[in-house]
Amino acid sequence: MAFPDDRIPEHHSGVQTDTVSSQEFDTEAAAQQFYTQVQERLLQVWRWQEWAGAGSASFALTDSAGAVVEREPQPGDYFKIDIPGPGPQTGDGYDWVRVEAVEKEDDCTIIRVRPASSPLNEHADVAHFFSDEATSNFIVRRVGNTVSAEVHGRNEKPNFSAEKIVDKARNTAVATGAVTAFSKLQWKSLVNGLVER
């Protein structure tokens, strides 16, 4: 299945990842019905840990001021991510990404996020192990009788610009080692869970 390259930012440097899981149906009508269910799962960000399973990161959706909400994400919102292990001090123990785009169509829904500073404190530096050049692009779509869930990472590089030395060390370790492997497992678990019947 071809990726919708026109909707995913171009890859220039760092790491590029593509994680996909799909289900095939006997009829287009059955696939359309399942797509609606998978789209709903994607848009319930606060339930992603439920879909990904035990041991995965937990996600909260917040508004632009950092208040936790349970609704569909909108541009300007944030994901507050609790990854197993120590989080960045500048993010008060959480990794933060800002929602850049949400596109909903009949057969394709996309959420694009980018590492960001925490909306809850005065620290201006990015509270995430990747730099703000990176994007994560979450997609569910139906093509014919096939429904897929996808995560496409672009320009993923360690965040070396953190203010705090401890965060620089953590970001380097996380982005280049254990969490890179964890991230692959996290996204594979999520896409599998989103399209589980």
mmCIF file with all atom_site columns, N, CA, C and O in Angstrom, residues 20-71:
data_model
loop_
_atom_site.group_PDB
_atom_site.id
_atom_site.type_symbol
_atom_site.label_atom_id
_atom_site.label_alt_id
_atom_site.label_comp_id
_atom_site.label_asym_id
_atom_site.label_entity_id
_atom_site.label_seq_id
_atom_site.pdbx_PDB_ins_code
_atom_site.Cartn_x
_atom_site.Cartn_y
_atom_site.Cartn_z
_atom_site.occupancy
_atom_site.B_iso_or_equiv
_atom_site.pdbx_formal_charge
_atom_site.auth_seq_id
_atom_site.auth_comp_id
_atom_site.auth_asym_id
_atom_site.auth_atom_id
_atom_site.pdbx_PDB_model_num
ATOM 1   N N  . VAL A 1 20 ? 3.033   -0.183 9.736  1.00 0.00 ? 20 VAL A N  1
ATOM 2   C CA . VAL A 1 20 ? 1.693   -0.372 9.170  1.00 0.00 ? 20 VAL A CA 1
ATOM 3   C C  . VAL A 1 20 ? 1.116   -1.713 9.615  1.00 0.00 ? 20 VAL A C  1
ATOM 4   O O  . VAL A 1 20 ? 1.834   -2.715 9.690  1.00 0.00 ? 20 VAL A O  1
ATOM 5   N N  . SER A 1 21 ? -0.181  -1.715 9.900  1.00 0.00 ? 21 SER A N  1
ATOM 6   C CA . SER A 1 21 ? -0.916  -2.953 10.146 1.00 0.00 ? 21 SER A CA 1
ATOM 7   C C  . SER A 1 21 ? -2.260  -2.833 9.450  1.00 0.00 ? 21 SER A C  1
ATOM 8   O O  . SER A 1 21 ? -2.845  -1.746 9.434  1.00 0.00 ? 21 SER A O  1
ATOM 9   N N  . SER A 1 22 ? -2.746  -3.908 8.857  1.00 0.00 ? 22 SER A N  1
ATOM 10  C CA . SER A 1 22 ? -3.995  -3.801 8.100  1.00 0.00 ? 22 SER A CA 1
ATOM 11  C C  . SER A 1 22 ? -4.852  -5.057 8.243  1.00 0.00 ? 22 SER A C  1
ATOM 12  O O  . SER A 1 22 ? -4.373  -6.119 8.655  1.00 0.00 ? 22 SER A O  1
ATOM 13  N N  . GLN A 1 23 ? -6.123  -4.882 7.915  1.00 0.00 ? 23 GLN A N  1
ATOM 14  C CA . GLN A 1 23 ? -7.096  -5.970 7.885  1.00 0.00 ? 23 GLN A CA 1
ATOM 15  C C  . GLN A 1 23 ? -7.816  -5.928 6.547  1.00 0.00 ? 23 GLN A C  1
ATOM 16  O O  . GLN A 1 23 ? -8.146  -4.851 6.050  1.00 0.00 ? 23 GLN A O  1
ATOM 17  N N  . GLU A 1 24 ? -8.052  -7.121 5.988  1.00 0.00 ? 24 GLU A N  1
ATOM 18  C CA . GLU A 1 24 ? -8.760  -7.197 4.714  1.00 0.00 ? 24 GLU A CA 1
ATOM 19  C C  . GLU A 1 24 ? -10.138 -7.793 4.945  1.00 0.00 ? 24 GLU A C  1
ATOM 20  O O  . GLU A 1 24 ? -10.315 -8.673 5.789  1.00 0.00 ? 24 GLU A O  1
ATOM 21  N N  . PHE A 1 25 ? -11.114 -7.295 4.189  1.00 0.00 ? 25 PHE A N  1
ATOM 22  C CA . PHE A 1 25 ? -12.504 -7.725 4.347  1.00 0.00 ? 25 PHE A CA 1
ATOM 23  C C  . PHE A 1 25 ? -13.044 -8.286 3.034  1.00 0.00 ? 25 PHE A C  1
ATOM 24  O O  . PHE A 1 25 ? -12.513 -8.012 1.964  1.00 0.00 ? 25 PHE A O  1
ATOM 25  N N  . ASP A 1 26 ? -14.104 -9.070 3.150  1.00 0.00 ? 26 ASP A N  1
ATOM 26  C CA . ASP A 1 26 ? -14.709 -9.684 1.958  1.00 0.00 ? 26 ASP A CA 1
ATOM 27  C C  . ASP A 1 26 ? -15.434 -8.663 1.090  1.00 0.00 ? 26 ASP A C  1
ATOM 28  O O  . ASP A 1 26 ? -15.515 -8.827 -0.131 1.00 0.00 ? 26 ASP A O  1
ATOM 29  N N  . THR A 1 27 ? -15.985 -7.635 1.740  1.00 0.00 ? 27 THR A N  1
ATOM 30  C CA . THR A 1 27 ? -16.738 -6.634 0.988  1.00 0.00 ? 27 THR A CA 1
ATOM 31  C C  . THR A 1 27 ? -16.265 -5.230 1.349  1.00 0.00 ? 27 THR A C  1
ATOM 32  O O  . THR A 1 27 ? -15.731 -4.995 2.440  1.00 0.00 ? 27 THR A O  1
ATOM 33  N N  . GLU A 1 28 ? -16.508 -4.301 0.426  1.00 0.00 ? 28 GLU A N  1
ATOM 34  C CA . GLU A 1 28 ? -16.160 -2.909 0.667  1.00 0.00 ? 28 GLU A CA 1
ATOM 35  C C  . GLU A 1 28 ? -17.025 -2.329 1.784  1.00 0.00 ? 28 GLU A C  1
ATOM 36  O O  . GLU A 1 28 ? -16.558 -1.513 2.582  1.00 0.00 ? 28 GLU A O  1
ATOM 37  N N  . ALA A 1 29 ? -18.269 -2.759 1.862  1.00 0.00 ? 29 ALA A N  1
ATOM 38  C CA . ALA A 1 29 ? -19.179 -2.266 2.905  1.00 0.00 ? 29 ALA A CA 1
ATOM 39  C C  . ALA A 1 29 ? -18.676 -2.653 4.292  1.00 0.00 ? 29 ALA A C  1
ATOM 40  O O  . ALA A 1 29 ? -18.700 -1.844 5.231  1.00 0.00 ? 29 ALA A O  1
ATOM 41  N N  . ALA A 1 30 ? -18.183 -3.879 4.431  1.00 0.00 ? 30 ALA A N  1
ATOM 42  C CA . ALA A 1 30 ? -17.640 -4.325 5.721  1.00 0.00 ? 30 ALA A CA 1
ATOM 43  C C  . ALA A 1 30 ? -16.385 -3.535 6.071  1.00 0.00 ? 30 ALA A C  1
ATOM 44  O O  . ALA A 1 30 ? -16.180 -3.158 7.232  1.00 0.00 ? 30 ALA A O  1
ATOM 45  N N  . ALA A 1 31 ? -15.556 -3.269 5.069  1.00 0.00 ? 31 ALA A N  1
ATOM 46  C CA . ALA A 1 31 ? -14.343 -2.488 5.294  1.00 0.00 ? 31 ALA A CA 1
ATOM 47  C C  . ALA A 1 31 ? -14.694 -1.059 5.701  1.00 0.00 ? 31 ALA A C  1
ATOM 48  O O  . ALA A 1 31 ? -14.067 -0.490 6.609  1.00 0.00 ? 31 ALA A O  1
ATOM 49  N N  . GLN A 1 32 ? -15.703 -0.476 5.054  1.00 0.00 ? 32 GLN A N  1
ATOM 50  C CA . GLN A 1 32 ? -16.116 0.892  5.393  1.00 0.00 ? 32 GLN A CA 1
ATOM 51  C C  . GLN A 1 32 ? -16.624 0.967  6.827  1.00 0.00 ? 32 GLN A C  1
ATOM 52  O O  . GLN A 1 32 ? -16.293 1.892  7.573  1.00 0.00 ? 32 GLN A O  1
ATOM 53  N N  . GLN A 1 33 ? -17.386 -0.021 7.238  1.00 0.00 ? 33 GLN A N  1
ATOM 54  C CA . GLN A 1 33 ? -17.914 -0.054 8.602  1.00 0.00 ? 33 GLN A CA 1
ATOM 55  C C  . GLN A 1 33 ? -16.766 -0.163 9.614  1.00 0.00 ? 33 GLN A C  1
ATOM 56  O O  . GLN A 1 33 ? -16.756 0.519  10.640 1.00 0.00 ? 33 GLN A O  1
ATOM 57  N N  . PHE A 1 34 ? -15.783 -1.010 9.312  1.00 0.00 ? 34 PHE A N  1
ATOM 58  C CA . PHE A 1 34 ? -14.648 -1.182 10.221 1.00 0.00 ? 34 PHE A CA 1
ATOM 59  C C  . PHE A 1 34 ? -13.774 0.073  10.238 1.00 0.00 ? 34 PHE A C  1
ATOM 60  O O  . PHE A 1 34 ? -13.273 0.465  11.289 1.00 0.00 ? 34 PHE A O  1
ATOM 61  N N  . TYR A 1 35 ? -13.625 0.719  9.081  1.00 0.00 ? 35 TYR A N  1
ATOM 62  C CA . TYR A 1 35 ? -12.840 1.961  9.024  1.00 0.00 ? 35 TYR A CA 1
ATOM 63  C C  . TYR A 1 35 ? -13.408 2.993  9.998  1.00 0.00 ? 35 TYR A C  1
ATOM 64  O O  . TYR A 1 35 ? -12.650 3.667  10.711 1.00 0.00 ? 35 TYR A O  1
ATOM 65  N N  . THR A 1 36 ? -14.718 3.111  10.056 1.00 0.00 ? 36 THR A N  1
ATOM 66  C CA . THR A 1 36 ? -15.358 4.067  10.965 1.00 0.00 ? 36 THR A CA 1
ATOM 67  C C  . THR A 1 36 ? -14.984 3.765  12.414 1.00 0.00 ? 36 THR A C  1
ATOM 68  O O  . THR A 1 36 ? -14.698 4.675  13.198 1.00 0.00 ? 36 THR A O  1
ATOM 69  N N  . GLN A 1 37 ? -14.939 2.487  12.747 1.00 0.00 ? 37 GLN A N  1
ATOM 70  C CA . GLN A 1 37 ? -14.560 2.074  14.109 1.00 0.00 ? 37 GLN A CA 1
ATOM 71  C C  . GLN A 1 37 ? -13.090 2.387  14.392 1.00 0.00 ? 37 GLN A C  1
ATOM 72  O O  . GLN A 1 37 ? -12.738 2.905  15.458 1.00 0.00 ? 37 GLN A O  1
ATOM 73  N N  . VAL A 1 38 ? -12.227 2.105  13.429 1.00 0.00 ? 38 VAL A N  1
ATOM 74  C CA . VAL A 1 38 ? -10.791 2.349  13.602 1.00 0.00 ? 38 VAL A CA 1
ATOM 75  C C  . VAL A 1 38 ? -10.507 3.854  13.663 1.00 0.00 ? 38 VAL A C  1
ATOM 76  O O  . VAL A 1 38 ? -9.667  4.317  14.448 1.00 0.00 ? 38 VAL A O  1
ATOM 77  N N  . GLN A 1 39 ? -11.216 4.636  12.865 1.00 0.00 ? 39 GLN A N  1
ATOM 78  C CA . GLN A 1 39 ? -11.076 6.094  12.911 1.00 0.00 ? 39 GLN A CA 1
ATOM 79  C C  . GLN A 1 39 ? -11.424 6.617  14.309 1.00 0.00 ? 39 GLN A C  1
ATOM 80  O O  . GLN A 1 39 ? -10.717 7.463  14.859 1.00 0.00 ? 39 GLN A O  1
ATOM 81  N N  . GLU A 1 40 ? -12.495 6.098  14.895 1.00 0.00 ? 40 GLU A N  1
ATOM 82  C CA . GLU A 1 40 ? -12.902 6.498  16.244 1.00 0.00 ? 40 GLU A CA 1
ATOM 83  C C  . GLU A 1 40 ? -11.807 6.159  17.260 1.00 0.00 ? 40 GLU A C  1
ATOM 84  O O  . GLU A 1 40 ? -11.495 6.960  18.140 1.00 0.00 ? 40 GLU A O  1
ATOM 85  N N  . ARG A 1 41 ? -11.201 4.987  17.110 1.00 0.00 ? 41 ARG A N  1
ATOM 86  C CA . ARG A 1 41 ? -10.105 4.606  18.012 1.00 0.00 ? 41 ARG A CA 1
ATOM 87  C C  . ARG A 1 41 ? -8.931  5.562  17.883 1.00 0.00 ? 41 ARG A C  1
ATOM 88  O O  . ARG A 1 41 ? -8.347  5.978  18.877 1.00 0.00 ? 41 ARG A O  1
ATOM 89  N N  . LEU A 1 42 ? -8.572  5.910  16.657 1.00 0.00 ? 42 LEU A N  1
ATOM 90  C CA . LEU A 1 42 ? -7.454  6.827  16.440 1.00 0.00 ? 42 LEU A CA 1
ATOM 91  C C  . LEU A 1 42 ? -7.704  8.171  17.110 1.00 0.00 ? 42 LEU A C  1
ATOM 92  O O  . LEU A 1 42 ? -6.800  8.755  17.702 1.00 0.00 ? 42 LEU A O  1
ATOM 93  N N  . LEU A 1 43 ? -8.925  8.659  17.030 1.00 0.00 ? 43 LEU A N  1
ATOM 94  C CA . LEU A 1 43 ? -9.246  9.980  17.541 1.00 0.00 ? 43 LEU A CA 1
ATOM 95  C C  . LEU A 1 43 ? -9.429  10.004 19.058 1.00 0.00 ? 43 LEU A C  1
ATOM 96  O O  . LEU A 1 43 ? -9.525  11.078 19.647 1.00 0.00 ? 43 LEU A O  1
ATOM 97  N N  . GLN A 1 44 ? -9.463  8.847  19.697 1.00 0.00 ? 44 GLN A N  1
ATOM 98  C CA . GLN A 1 44 ? -9.531  8.764  21.160 1.00 0.00 ? 44 GLN A CA 1
ATOM 99  C C  . GLN A 1 44 ? -8.116  8.549  21.702 1.00 0.00 ? 44 GLN A C  1
ATOM 100 O O  . GLN A 1 44 ? -7.777  7.487  22.219 1.00 0.00 ? 44 GLN A O  1
ATOM 101 N N  . VAL A 1 45 ? -7.301  9.573  21.620 1.00 0.00 ? 45 VAL A N  1
ATOM 102 C CA . VAL A 1 45 ? -5.879  9.492  21.960 1.00 0.00 ? 45 VAL A CA 1
ATOM 103 C C  . VAL A 1 45 ? -5.672  8.977  23.384 1.00 0.00 ? 45 VAL A C  1
ATOM 104 O O  . VAL A 1 45 ? -4.758  8.192  23.646 1.00 0.00 ? 45 VAL A O  1
ATOM 105 N N  . TRP A 1 46 ? -6.521  9.404  24.310 1.00 0.00 ? 46 TRP A N  1
ATOM 106 C CA . TRP A 1 46 ? -6.388  9.012  25.716 1.00 0.00 ? 46 TRP A CA 1
ATOM 107 C C  . TRP A 1 46 ? -6.591  7.511  25.924 1.00 0.00 ? 46 TRP A C  1
ATOM 108 O O  . TRP A 1 46 ? -6.272  6.992  26.982 1.00 0.00 ? 46 TRP A O  1
ATOM 109 N N  . ARG A 1 47 ? -7.058  6.801  24.905 1.00 0.00 ? 47 ARG A N  1
ATOM 110 C CA . ARG A 1 47 ? -7.249  5.353  25.015 1.00 0.00 ? 47 ARG A CA 1
ATOM 111 C C  . ARG A 1 47 ? -6.183  4.550  24.253 1.00 0.00 ? 47 ARG A C  1
ATOM 112 O O  . ARG A 1 47 ? -6.256  3.331  24.189 1.00 0.00 ? 47 ARG A O  1
ATOM 113 N N  . TRP A 1 48 ? -5.178  5.236  23.712 1.00 0.00 ? 48 TRP A N  1
ATOM 114 C CA . TRP A 1 48 ? -4.180  4.544  22.894 1.00 0.00 ? 48 TRP A CA 1
ATOM 115 C C  . TRP A 1 48 ? -3.463  3.447  23.673 1.00 0.00 ? 48 TRP A C  1
ATOM 116 O O  . TRP A 1 48 ? -3.142  2.404  23.107 1.00 0.00 ? 48 TRP A O  1
ATOM 117 N N  . GLN A 1 49 ? -3.187  3.666  24.945 1.00 0.00 ? 49 GLN A N  1
ATOM 118 C CA . GLN A 1 49 ? -2.520  2.625  25.729 1.00 0.00 ? 49 GLN A CA 1
ATOM 119 C C  . GLN A 1 49 ? -3.384  1.366  25.798 1.00 0.00 ? 49 GLN A C  1
ATOM 120 O O  . GLN A 1 49 ? -2.871  0.246  25.773 1.00 0.00 ? 49 GLN A O  1
ATOM 121 N N  . GLU A 1 50 ? -4.689  1.564  25.849 1.00 0.00 ? 50 GLU A N  1
ATOM 122 C CA . GLU A 1 50 ? -5.626  0.428  25.852 1.00 0.00 ? 50 GLU A CA 1
ATOM 123 C C  . GLU A 1 50 ? -5.484  -0.383 24.570 1.00 0.00 ? 50 GLU A C  1
ATOM 124 O O  . GLU A 1 50 ? -5.478  -1.613 24.589 1.00 0.00 ? 50 GLU A O  1
ATOM 125 N N  . TRP A 1 51 ? -5.356  0.294  23.435 1.00 0.00 ? 51 TRP A N  1
ATOM 126 C CA . TRP A 1 51 ? -5.215  -0.404 22.148 1.00 0.00 ? 51 TRP A CA 1
ATOM 127 C C  . TRP A 1 51 ? -3.822  -1.028 22.016 1.00 0.00 ? 51 TRP A C  1
ATOM 128 O O  . TRP A 1 51 ? -3.682  -2.104 21.446 1.00 0.00 ? 51 TRP A O  1
ATOM 129 N N  . ALA A 1 52 ? -2.797  -0.340 22.512 1.00 0.00 ? 52 ALA A N  1
ATOM 130 C CA . ALA A 1 52 ? -1.420  -0.825 22.355 1.00 0.00 ? 52 ALA A CA 1
ATOM 131 C C  . ALA A 1 52 ? -1.081  -1.940 23.344 1.00 0.00 ? 52 ALA A C  1
ATOM 132 O O  . ALA A 1 52 ? -0.220  -2.764 23.063 1.00 0.00 ? 52 ALA A O  1
ATOM 133 N N  . GLY A 1 53 ? -1.729  -1.941 24.500 1.00 0.00 ? 53 GLY A N  1
ATOM 134 C CA . GLY A 1 53 ? -1.511  -3.028 25.455 1.00 0.00 ? 53 GLY A CA 1
ATOM 135 C C  . GLY A 1 53 ? -0.577  -2.662 26.593 1.00 0.00 ? 53 GLY A C  1
ATOM 136 O O  . GLY A 1 53 ? 0.057   -1.599 26.603 1.00 0.00 ? 53 GLY A O  1
ATOM 137 N N  . ALA A 1 54 ? -0.500  -3.566 27.550 1.00 0.00 ? 54 ALA A N  1
ATOM 138 C CA . ALA A 1 54 ? 0.294   -3.359 28.760 1.00 0.00 ? 54 ALA A CA 1
ATOM 139 C C  . ALA A 1 54 ? 1.760   -3.117 28.406 1.00 0.00 ? 54 ALA A C  1
ATOM 140 O O  . ALA A 1 54 ? 2.286   -3.694 27.449 1.00 0.00 ? 54 ALA A O  1
ATOM 141 N N  . GLY A 1 55 ? 2.397   -2.262 29.196 1.00 0.00 ? 55 GLY A N  1
ATOM 142 C CA . GLY A 1 55 ? 3.813   -1.977 28.990 1.00 0.00 ? 55 GLY A CA 1
ATOM 143 C C  . GLY A 1 55 ? 4.086   -0.888 27.981 1.00 0.00 ? 55 GLY A C  1
ATOM 144 O O  . GLY A 1 55 ? 5.238   -0.500 27.774 1.00 0.00 ? 55 GLY A O  1
ATOM 145 N N  . SER A 1 56 ? 3.043   -0.365 27.334 1.00 0.00 ? 56 SER A N  1
ATOM 146 C CA . SER A 1 56 ? 3.238   0.700  26.353 1.00 0.00 ? 56 SER A CA 1
ATOM 147 C C  . SER A 1 56 ? 3.116   2.066  27.032 1.00 0.00 ? 56 SER A C  1
ATOM 148 O O  . SER A 1 56 ? 2.717   2.164  28.191 1.00 0.00 ? 56 SER A O  1
ATOM 149 N N  . ALA A 1 57 ? 3.468   3.105  26.317 1.00 0.00 ? 57 ALA A N  1
ATOM 150 C CA . ALA A 1 57 ? 3.348   4.471  26.835 1.00 0.00 ? 57 ALA A CA 1
ATOM 151 C C  . ALA A 1 57 ? 1.883   4.819  27.025 1.00 0.00 ? 57 ALA A C  1
ATOM 152 O O  . ALA A 1 57 ? 1.006   4.284  26.335 1.00 0.00 ? 57 ALA A O  1
ATOM 153 N N  . SER A 1 58 ? 1.634   5.738  27.958 1.00 0.00 ? 58 SER A N  1
ATOM 154 C CA . SER A 1 58 ? 0.263   6.244  28.105 1.00 0.00 ? 58 SER A CA 1
ATOM 155 C C  . SER A 1 58 ? 0.205   7.650  27.522 1.00 0.00 ? 58 SER A C  1
ATOM 156 O O  . SER A 1 58 ? 1.174   8.406  27.576 1.00 0.00 ? 58 SER A O  1
ATOM 157 N N  . PHE A 1 59 ? -0.942  7.979  26.953 1.00 0.00 ? 59 PHE A N  1
ATOM 158 C CA . PHE A 1 59 ? -1.140  9.252  26.265 1.00 0.00 ? 59 PHE A CA 1
ATOM 159 C C  . PHE A 1 59 ? -2.323  9.991  26.877 1.00 0.00 ? 59 PHE A C  1
ATOM 160 O O  . PHE A 1 59 ? -3.351  9.382  27.154 1.00 0.00 ? 59 PHE A O  1
ATOM 161 N N  . ALA A 1 60 ? -2.157  11.288 27.067 1.00 0.00 ? 60 ALA A N  1
ATOM 162 C CA . ALA A 1 60 ? -3.272  12.155 27.422 1.00 0.00 ? 60 ALA A CA 1
ATOM 163 C C  . ALA A 1 60 ? -3.350  13.230 26.353 1.00 0.00 ? 60 ALA A C  1
ATOM 164 O O  . ALA A 1 60 ? -2.318  13.686 25.849 1.00 0.00 ? 60 ALA A O  1
ATOM 165 N N  . LEU A 1 61 ? -4.554  13.624 26.000 1.00 0.00 ? 61 LEU A N  1
ATOM 166 C CA . LEU A 1 61 ? -4.754  14.741 25.085 1.00 0.00 ? 61 LEU A CA 1
ATOM 167 C C  . LEU A 1 61 ? -5.024  15.977 25.934 1.00 0.00 ? 61 LEU A C  1
ATOM 168 O O  . LEU A 1 61 ? -5.827  15.925 26.866 1.00 0.00 ? 61 LEU A O  1
ATOM 169 N N  . THR A 1 62 ? -4.318  17.064 25.637 1.00 0.00 ? 62 THR A N  1
ATOM 170 C CA . THR A 1 62 ? -4.574  18.310 26.365 1.00 0.00 ? 62 THR A CA 1
ATOM 171 C C  . THR A 1 62 ? -4.916  19.415 25.377 1.00 0.00 ? 62 THR A C  1
ATOM 172 O O  . THR A 1 62 ? -4.562  19.346 24.190 1.00 0.00 ? 62 THR A O  1
ATOM 173 N N  . ASP A 1 63 ? -5.585  20.437 25.883 1.00 0.00 ? 63 ASP A N  1
ATOM 174 C CA . ASP A 1 63 ? -5.825  21.620 25.056 1.00 0.00 ? 63 ASP A CA 1
ATOM 175 C C  . ASP A 1 63 ? -4.546  22.458 24.990 1.00 0.00 ? 63 ASP A C  1
ATOM 176 O O  . ASP A 1 63 ? -3.503  22.060 25.529 1.00 0.00 ? 63 ASP A O  1
ATOM 177 N N  . SER A 1 64 ? -4.626  23.628 24.372 1.00 0.00 ? 64 SER A N  1
ATOM 178 C CA . SER A 1 64 ? -3.424  24.438 24.157 1.00 0.00 ? 64 SER A CA 1
ATOM 179 C C  . SER A 1 64 ? -2.816  24.958 25.455 1.00 0.00 ? 64 SER A C  1
ATOM 180 O O  . SER A 1 64 ? -1.644  25.313 25.489 1.00 0.00 ? 64 SER A O  1
ATOM 181 N N  . ALA A 1 65 ? -3.614  24.960 26.542 1.00 0.00 ? 65 ALA A N  1
ATOM 182 C CA . ALA A 1 65 ? -3.112  25.405 27.843 1.00 0.00 ? 65 ALA A CA 1
ATOM 183 C C  . ALA A 1 65 ? -2.606  24.245 28.697 1.00 0.00 ? 65 ALA A C  1
ATOM 184 O O  . ALA A 1 65 ? -2.132  24.450 29.813 1.00 0.00 ? 65 ALA A O  1
ATOM 185 N N  . GLY A 1 66 ? -2.712  23.020 28.199 1.00 0.00 ? 66 GLY A N  1
ATOM 186 C CA . GLY A 1 66 ? -2.223  21.855 28.929 1.00 0.00 ? 66 GLY A CA 1
ATOM 187 C C  . GLY A 1 66 ? -3.266  21.174 29.798 1.00 0.00 ? 66 GLY A C  1
ATOM 188 O O  . GLY A 1 66 ? -2.940  20.233 30.520 1.00 0.00 ? 66 GLY A O  1
ATOM 189 N N  . ALA A 1 67 ? -4.527  21.604 29.710 1.00 0.00 ? 67 ALA A N  1
ATOM 190 C CA . ALA A 1 67 ? -5.602  20.954 30.481 1.00 0.00 ? 67 ALA A CA 1
ATOM 191 C C  . ALA A 1 67 ? -6.044  19.683 29.768 1.00 0.00 ? 67 ALA A C  1
ATOM 192 O O  . ALA A 1 67 ? -6.300  19.698 28.553 1.00 0.00 ? 67 ALA A O  1
ATOM 193 N N  . VAL A 1 68 ? -6.114  18.566 30.509 1.00 0.00 ? 68 VAL A N  1
ATOM 194 C CA . VAL A 1 68 ? -6.477  17.277 29.914 1.00 0.00 ? 68 VAL A CA 1
ATOM 195 C C  . VAL A 1 68 ? -7.927  17.317 29.430 1.00 0.00 ? 68 VAL A C  1
ATOM 196 O O  . VAL A 1 68 ? -8.828  17.796 30.127 1.00 0.00 ? 68 VAL A O  1
ATOM 197 N N  . VAL A 1 69 ? -8.144  16.839 28.209 1.00 0.00 ? 69 VAL A N  1
ATOM 198 C CA . VAL A 1 69 ? -9.482  16.783 27.606 1.00 0.00 ? 69 VAL A CA 1
ATOM 199 C C  . VAL A 1 69 ? -9.701  15.402 26.998 1.00 0.00 ? 69 VAL A C  1
ATOM 200 O O  . VAL A 1 69 ? -8.741  14.696 26.671 1.00 0.00 ? 69 VAL A O  1
ATOM 201 N N  . GLU A 1 70 ? -10.961 15.003 26.859 1.00 0.00 ? 70 GLU A N  1
ATOM 202 C CA . GLU A 1 70 ? -11.317 13.760 26.178 1.00 0.00 ? 70 GLU A CA 1
ATOM 203 C C  . GLU A 1 70 ? -12.280 14.115 25.052 1.00 0.00 ? 70 GLU A C  1
ATOM 204 O O  . GLU A 1 70 ? -13.496 14.120 25.227 1.00 0.00 ? 70 GLU A O  1
ATOM 205 N N  . ARG A 1 71 ? -11.706 14.436 23.928 1.00 0.00 ? 71 ARG A N  1
ATOM 206 C CA . ARG A 1 71 ? -12.437 14.803 22.712 1.00 0.00 ? 71 ARG A CA 1
ATOM 207 C C  . ARG A 1 71 ? -11.503 14.562 21.536 1.00 0.00 ? 71 ARG A C  1
ATOM 208 O O  . ARG A 1 71 ? -10.358 14.180 21.722 1.00 0.00 ? 71 ARG A O  1
#
